[in-house]
Structures are given as structure tokens and as C-alpha cells.
Amino acid sequence: MKQRPEIALTEMQLCNDADVPLLFKLCSDATSSITATPAGSGCIPPRAEQRCFLTWRHPKYQQIQQEMKTPKLILVTNFVEQEIDNNQTVVTKLIARIHSKGESSEEQIPLMKFTFERKEAISSSKTLTPHTDSTATYVYLSFRFPSP
């Protein structure tokens, strides 16, 4: 990570606490420059979890982090059941931010954990208070750039 100062990382852990499989998909616009590894979509078995690493790339010529446009992602989840309607789909809007230096050690990659229950309740392991409206939950997703 120290050799690539234009790359920031974060880890996302998705936990399915239900007795049915959970479909998920991460969506972003083409200008966000965020990729997911190993995959940005999939199916999480009942009572299981899946981790993915998100990589945020910014151009080498863009030296000042304040100049960067804030990337936004959407996490769409839906429990697999016989009948699926729009009321079962949960949309979580993720807004990327730079991780402050004082929050953890230099080498640690920030982790954001989401737990999904069948009651359509979403809880985040971070001590953030997400803003909720009738259709979506907004959560800040922390990324860490290496020190120059």
C-alpha cells in the first residue's frame, strides 16, 4: 500500500443473520473509481458472512485529497424468497470518506460491518448515526490512503 499512494482501501463485511439466502449488489457510477474484490455482487447463504475489499483509485496528478469528488455507492440487498416484491429490497447509500489518521494504526484497513436480518433491519458496527428516509439509509464508508 505504501508504494501506491493513489490507492485507498477499505474492507466490507456483510453478515446474513436470516434463515434464507441474501442477494447483494454494489452499484456505483462510472466516475467513482471504486472497485470491489473478489466481487461486487453475490449471494450470502443463511447465517453466513462475506467480505470484500473496496479499492478507491485517484489520479496521480491529483495530489490534494480535498480536490477529489466524493464517491458514492449503493448497496442493494434482497432476501431470496418464493415471492419477491419491492418492499423486501433494502437500499443502503454509501458515501466514501478519507479515514482520519488518529482513528487507528497506519497499517490497519478500515472495516465496515453490515448485519442484515429478515425484519429488514440494518445495523452497522460503526458508531455512526445513519440518516434514514423512507427509501434508503445513508452510511459513511471509511477509506485509508497511505502516508506519503
mmCIF file with all atom_site columns, N, CA and C in Angstrom, residues 53-94:
data_model
loop_
_atom_site.group_PDB
_atom_site.id
_atom_site.type_symbol
_atom_site.label_atom_id
_atom_site.label_alt_id
_atom_site.label_comp_id
_atom_site.label_asym_id
_atom_site.label_entity_id
_atom_site.label_seq_id
_atom_site.pdbx_PDB_ins_code
_atom_site.Cartn_x
_atom_site.Cartn_y
_atom_site.Cartn_z
_atom_site.occupancy
_atom_site.B_iso_or_equiv
_atom_site.pdbx_formal_charge
_atom_site.auth_seq_id
_atom_site.auth_comp_id
_atom_site.auth_asym_id
_atom_site.auth_atom_id
_atom_site.pdbx_PDB_model_num
ATOM 1   N N  . PHE A 1 53 ? -13.096 -6.401  -0.422  1.00 0.00 ? 53 PHE A N  1
ATOM 2   C CA . PHE A 1 53 ? -12.241 -5.233  -0.303  1.00 0.00 ? 53 PHE A CA 1
ATOM 3   C C  . PHE A 1 53 ? -12.646 -4.239  -1.376  1.00 0.00 ? 53 PHE A C  1
ATOM 4   N N  . LEU A 1 54 ? -12.781 -2.986  -0.983  1.00 0.00 ? 54 LEU A N  1
ATOM 5   C CA . LEU A 1 54 ? -13.083 -1.927  -1.930  1.00 0.00 ? 54 LEU A CA 1
ATOM 6   C C  . LEU A 1 54 ? -11.816 -1.109  -2.143  1.00 0.00 ? 54 LEU A C  1
ATOM 7   N N  . THR A 1 55 ? -11.499 -0.851  -3.389  1.00 0.00 ? 55 THR A N  1
ATOM 8   C CA . THR A 1 55 ? -10.310 -0.090  -3.761  1.00 0.00 ? 55 THR A CA 1
ATOM 9   C C  . THR A 1 55 ? -10.750 1.213   -4.416  1.00 0.00 ? 55 THR A C  1
ATOM 10  N N  . TRP A 1 56 ? -10.257 2.323   -3.886  1.00 0.00 ? 56 TRP A N  1
ATOM 11  C CA . TRP A 1 56 ? -10.585 3.652   -4.407  1.00 0.00 ? 56 TRP A CA 1
ATOM 12  C C  . TRP A 1 56 ? -9.312  4.199   -5.039  1.00 0.00 ? 56 TRP A C  1
ATOM 13  N N  . ARG A 1 57 ? -9.346  4.432   -6.324  1.00 0.00 ? 57 ARG A N  1
ATOM 14  C CA . ARG A 1 57 ? -8.175  4.953   -7.047  1.00 0.00 ? 57 ARG A CA 1
ATOM 15  C C  . ARG A 1 57 ? -8.423  6.417   -7.408  1.00 0.00 ? 57 ARG A C  1
ATOM 16  N N  . HIS A 1 58 ? -7.389  7.222   -7.229  1.00 0.00 ? 58 HIS A N  1
ATOM 17  C CA . HIS A 1 58 ? -7.481  8.591   -7.724  1.00 0.00 ? 58 HIS A CA 1
ATOM 18  C C  . HIS A 1 58 ? -6.245  8.875   -8.561  1.00 0.00 ? 58 HIS A C  1
ATOM 19  N N  . PRO A 1 59 ? -6.355  9.788   -9.524  1.00 0.00 ? 59 PRO A N  1
ATOM 20  C CA . PRO A 1 59 ? -5.233  10.060  -10.426 1.00 0.00 ? 59 PRO A CA 1
ATOM 21  C C  . PRO A 1 59 ? -3.992  10.532  -9.679  1.00 0.00 ? 59 PRO A C  1
ATOM 22  N N  . LYS A 1 60 ? -2.818  10.144  -10.189 1.00 0.00 ? 60 LYS A N  1
ATOM 23  C CA . LYS A 1 60 ? -1.558  10.528  -9.545  1.00 0.00 ? 60 LYS A CA 1
ATOM 24  C C  . LYS A 1 60 ? -1.366  12.040  -9.533  1.00 0.00 ? 60 LYS A C  1
ATOM 25  N N  . TYR A 1 61 ? -1.892  12.714  -10.561 1.00 0.00 ? 61 TYR A N  1
ATOM 26  C CA . TYR A 1 61 ? -1.715  14.158  -10.630 1.00 0.00 ? 61 TYR A CA 1
ATOM 27  C C  . TYR A 1 61 ? -2.575  14.893  -9.602  1.00 0.00 ? 61 TYR A C  1
ATOM 28  N N  . GLN A 1 62 ? -3.532  14.240  -9.021  1.00 0.00 ? 62 GLN A N  1
ATOM 29  C CA . GLN A 1 62 ? -4.422  14.867  -8.048  1.00 0.00 ? 62 GLN A CA 1
ATOM 30  C C  . GLN A 1 62 ? -3.816  14.697  -6.657  1.00 0.00 ? 62 GLN A C  1
ATOM 31  N N  . GLN A 1 63 ? -2.953  15.607  -6.274  1.00 0.00 ? 63 GLN A N  1
ATOM 32  C CA . GLN A 1 63 ? -2.193  15.479  -5.040  1.00 0.00 ? 63 GLN A CA 1
ATOM 33  C C  . GLN A 1 63 ? -3.000  15.839  -3.795  1.00 0.00 ? 63 GLN A C  1
ATOM 34  N N  . ILE A 1 64 ? -3.893  16.792  -3.905  1.00 0.00 ? 64 ILE A N  1
ATOM 35  C CA . ILE A 1 64 ? -4.629  17.260  -2.736  1.00 0.00 ? 64 ILE A CA 1
ATOM 36  C C  . ILE A 1 64 ? -5.924  16.472  -2.612  1.00 0.00 ? 64 ILE A C  1
ATOM 37  N N  . GLN A 1 65 ? -6.111  15.806  -1.467  1.00 0.00 ? 65 GLN A N  1
ATOM 38  C CA . GLN A 1 65 ? -7.286  14.963  -1.282  1.00 0.00 ? 65 GLN A CA 1
ATOM 39  C C  . GLN A 1 65 ? -8.574  15.777  -1.225  1.00 0.00 ? 65 GLN A C  1
ATOM 40  N N  . GLN A 1 66 ? -8.497  17.057  -0.877  1.00 0.00 ? 66 GLN A N  1
ATOM 41  C CA . GLN A 1 66 ? -9.693  17.886  -0.838  1.00 0.00 ? 66 GLN A CA 1
ATOM 42  C C  . GLN A 1 66 ? -10.252 18.127  -2.236  1.00 0.00 ? 66 GLN A C  1
ATOM 43  N N  . GLU A 1 67 ? -9.425  17.977  -3.283  1.00 0.00 ? 67 GLU A N  1
ATOM 44  C CA . GLU A 1 67 ? -9.870  18.191  -4.657  1.00 0.00 ? 67 GLU A CA 1
ATOM 45  C C  . GLU A 1 67 ? -10.697 17.026  -5.183  1.00 0.00 ? 67 GLU A C  1
ATOM 46  N N  . MET A 1 68 ? -10.642 15.871  -4.521  1.00 0.00 ? 68 MET A N  1
ATOM 47  C CA . MET A 1 68 ? -11.321 14.681  -5.017  1.00 0.00 ? 68 MET A CA 1
ATOM 48  C C  . MET A 1 68 ? -12.829 14.785  -4.842  1.00 0.00 ? 68 MET A C  1
ATOM 49  N N  . LYS A 1 69 ? -13.550 14.334  -5.857  1.00 0.00 ? 69 LYS A N  1
ATOM 50  C CA . LYS A 1 69 ? -15.002 14.244  -5.761  1.00 0.00 ? 69 LYS A CA 1
ATOM 51  C C  . LYS A 1 69 ? -15.329 13.057  -4.855  1.00 0.00 ? 69 LYS A C  1
ATOM 52  N N  . THR A 1 70 ? -16.288 13.215  -3.965  1.00 0.00 ? 70 THR A N  1
ATOM 53  C CA . THR A 1 70 ? -16.646 12.150  -3.036  1.00 0.00 ? 70 THR A CA 1
ATOM 54  C C  . THR A 1 70 ? -17.409 11.053  -3.760  1.00 0.00 ? 70 THR A C  1
ATOM 55  N N  . PRO A 1 71 ? -16.840 9.846   -3.838  1.00 0.00 ? 71 PRO A N  1
ATOM 56  C CA . PRO A 1 71 ? -17.549 8.749   -4.497  1.00 0.00 ? 71 PRO A CA 1
ATOM 57  C C  . PRO A 1 71 ? -18.741 8.282   -3.673  1.00 0.00 ? 71 PRO A C  1
ATOM 58  N N  . LYS A 1 72 ? -19.755 7.821   -4.381  1.00 0.00 ? 72 LYS A N  1
ATOM 59  C CA . LYS A 1 72 ? -20.940 7.284   -3.727  1.00 0.00 ? 72 LYS A CA 1
ATOM 60  C C  . LYS A 1 72 ? -21.237 5.918   -4.317  1.00 0.00 ? 72 LYS A C  1
ATOM 61  N N  . LEU A 1 73 ? -21.620 4.987   -3.459  1.00 0.00 ? 73 LEU A N  1
ATOM 62  C CA . LEU A 1 73 ? -22.009 3.643   -3.882  1.00 0.00 ? 73 LEU A CA 1
ATOM 63  C C  . LEU A 1 73 ? -23.397 3.353   -3.340  1.00 0.00 ? 73 LEU A C  1
ATOM 64  N N  . ILE A 1 74 ? -24.046 2.378   -3.940  1.00 0.00 ? 74 ILE A N  1
ATOM 65  C CA . ILE A 1 74 ? -25.337 1.912   -3.445  1.00 0.00 ? 74 ILE A CA 1
ATOM 66  C C  . ILE A 1 74 ? -25.223 0.418   -3.215  1.00 0.00 ? 74 ILE A C  1
ATOM 67  N N  . LEU A 1 75 ? -25.609 -0.024  -2.031  1.00 0.00 ? 75 LEU A N  1
ATOM 68  C CA . LEU A 1 75 ? -25.655 -1.439  -1.693  1.00 0.00 ? 75 LEU A CA 1
ATOM 69  C C  . LEU A 1 75 ? -27.121 -1.856  -1.693  1.00 0.00 ? 75 LEU A C  1
ATOM 70  N N  . VAL A 1 76 ? -27.488 -2.728  -2.637  1.00 0.00 ? 76 VAL A N  1
ATOM 71  C CA . VAL A 1 76 ? -28.865 -3.204  -2.761  1.00 0.00 ? 76 VAL A CA 1
ATOM 72  C C  . VAL A 1 76 ? -28.906 -4.639  -2.261  1.00 0.00 ? 76 VAL A C  1
ATOM 73  N N  . THR A 1 77 ? -29.803 -4.917  -1.307  1.00 0.00 ? 77 THR A N  1
ATOM 74  C CA . THR A 1 77 ? -29.920 -6.269  -0.761  1.00 0.00 ? 77 THR A CA 1
ATOM 75  C C  . THR A 1 77 ? -31.367 -6.735  -0.838  1.00 0.00 ? 77 THR A C  1
ATOM 76  N N  . ASN A 1 78 ? -31.516 -8.053  -0.978  1.00 0.00 ? 78 ASN A N  1
ATOM 77  C CA . ASN A 1 78 ? -32.844 -8.644  -1.075  1.00 0.00 ? 78 ASN A CA 1
ATOM 78  C C  . ASN A 1 78 ? -32.768 -10.083 -0.609  1.00 0.00 ? 78 ASN A C  1
ATOM 79  N N  . PHE A 1 79 ? -33.620 -10.460 0.324   1.00 0.00 ? 79 PHE A N  1
ATOM 80  C CA . PHE A 1 79 ? -33.660 -11.848 0.763   1.00 0.00 ? 79 PHE A CA 1
ATOM 81  C C  . PHE A 1 79 ? -34.318 -12.712 -0.302  1.00 0.00 ? 79 PHE A C  1
ATOM 82  N N  . VAL A 1 80 ? -33.786 -13.917 -0.519  1.00 0.00 ? 80 VAL A N  1
ATOM 83  C CA . VAL A 1 80 ? -34.308 -14.838 -1.525  1.00 0.00 ? 80 VAL A CA 1
ATOM 84  C C  . VAL A 1 80 ? -35.494 -15.583 -0.920  1.00 0.00 ? 80 VAL A C  1
ATOM 85  N N  . GLU A 1 81 ? -36.654 -15.313 -1.454  1.00 0.00 ? 81 GLU A N  1
ATOM 86  C CA . GLU A 1 81 ? -37.868 -15.999 -1.019  1.00 0.00 ? 81 GLU A CA 1
ATOM 87  C C  . GLU A 1 81 ? -38.673 -16.359 -2.258  1.00 0.00 ? 81 GLU A C  1
ATOM 88  N N  . GLN A 1 82 ? -39.749 -17.099 -2.093  1.00 0.00 ? 82 GLN A N  1
ATOM 89  C CA . GLN A 1 82 ? -40.540 -17.509 -3.246  1.00 0.00 ? 82 GLN A CA 1
ATOM 90  C C  . GLN A 1 82 ? -41.135 -16.309 -3.962  1.00 0.00 ? 82 GLN A C  1
ATOM 91  N N  . GLU A 1 83 ? -41.672 -15.371 -3.222  1.00 0.00 ? 83 GLU A N  1
ATOM 92  C CA . GLU A 1 83 ? -42.247 -14.173 -3.828  1.00 0.00 ? 83 GLU A CA 1
ATOM 93  C C  . GLU A 1 83 ? -41.429 -12.968 -3.380  1.00 0.00 ? 83 GLU A C  1
ATOM 94  N N  . ILE A 1 84 ? -40.908 -12.232 -4.348  1.00 0.00 ? 84 ILE A N  1
ATOM 95  C CA . ILE A 1 84 ? -40.110 -11.050 -4.038  1.00 0.00 ? 84 ILE A CA 1
ATOM 96  C C  . ILE A 1 84 ? -40.873 -9.831  -4.528  1.00 0.00 ? 84 ILE A C  1
ATOM 97  N N  . ASP A 1 85 ? -41.069 -8.876  -3.640  1.00 0.00 ? 85 ASP A N  1
ATOM 98  C CA . ASP A 1 85 ? -41.690 -7.622  -4.051  1.00 0.00 ? 85 ASP A CA 1
ATOM 99  C C  . ASP A 1 85 ? -40.771 -6.472  -3.645  1.00 0.00 ? 85 ASP A C  1
ATOM 100 N N  . ASN A 1 86 ? -41.144 -5.269  -4.033  1.00 0.00 ? 86 ASN A N  1
ATOM 101 C CA . ASN A 1 86 ? -40.289 -4.108  -3.772  1.00 0.00 ? 86 ASN A CA 1
ATOM 102 C C  . ASN A 1 86 ? -40.126 -3.809  -2.289  1.00 0.00 ? 86 ASN A C  1
ATOM 103 N N  . ASN A 1 87 ? -41.054 -4.259  -1.451  1.00 0.00 ? 87 ASN A N  1
ATOM 104 C CA . ASN A 1 87 ? -40.952 -3.997  -0.015  1.00 0.00 ? 87 ASN A CA 1
ATOM 105 C C  . ASN A 1 87 ? -39.827 -4.782  0.646   1.00 0.00 ? 87 ASN A C  1
ATOM 106 N N  . GLN A 1 88 ? -39.328 -5.825  -0.011  1.00 0.00 ? 88 GLN A N  1
ATOM 107 C CA . GLN A 1 88 ? -38.265 -6.641  0.568   1.00 0.00 ? 88 GLN A CA 1
ATOM 108 C C  . GLN A 1 88 ? -36.874 -6.144  0.185   1.00 0.00 ? 88 GLN A C  1
ATOM 109 N N  . THR A 1 89 ? -36.781 -5.198  -0.723  1.00 0.00 ? 89 THR A N  1
ATOM 110 C CA . THR A 1 89 ? -35.492 -4.674  -1.154  1.00 0.00 ? 89 THR A CA 1
ATOM 111 C C  . THR A 1 89 ? -35.052 -3.554  -0.216  1.00 0.00 ? 89 THR A C  1
ATOM 112 N N  . VAL A 1 90 ? -33.813 -3.643  0.255   1.00 0.00 ? 90 VAL A N  1
ATOM 113 C CA . VAL A 1 90 ? -33.250 -2.614  1.127   1.00 0.00 ? 90 VAL A CA 1
ATOM 114 C C  . VAL A 1 90 ? -32.116 -1.938  0.369   1.00 0.00 ? 90 VAL A C  1
ATOM 115 N N  . VAL A 1 91 ? -32.148 -0.610  0.315   1.00 0.00 ? 91 VAL A N  1
ATOM 116 C CA . VAL A 1 91 ? -31.120 0.166   -0.367  1.00 0.00 ? 91 VAL A CA 1
ATOM 117 C C  . VAL A 1 91 ? -30.330 0.936   0.683   1.00 0.00 ? 91 VAL A C  1
ATOM 118 N N  . THR A 1 92 ? -29.003 0.766   0.674   1.00 0.00 ? 92 THR A N  1
ATOM 119 C CA . THR A 1 92 ? -28.120 1.492   1.576   1.00 0.00 ? 92 THR A CA 1
ATOM 120 C C  . THR A 1 92 ? -27.188 2.334   0.721   1.00 0.00 ? 92 THR A C  1
ATOM 121 N N  . LYS A 1 93 ? -27.200 3.647   0.913   1.00 0.00 ? 93 LYS A N  1
ATOM 122 C CA . LYS A 1 93 ? -26.325 4.535   0.148   1.00 0.00 ? 93 LYS A CA 1
ATOM 123 C C  . LYS A 1 93 ? -25.049 4.758   0.948   1.00 0.00 ? 93 LYS A C  1
ATOM 124 N N  . LEU A 1 94 ? -23.915 4.483   0.315   1.00 0.00 ? 94 LEU A N  1
ATOM 125 C CA . LEU A 1 94 ? -22.610 4.593   0.963   1.00 0.00 ? 94 LEU A CA 1
ATOM 126 C C  . LEU A 1 94 ? -21.870 5.793   0.398   1.00 0.00 ? 94 LEU A C  1
#
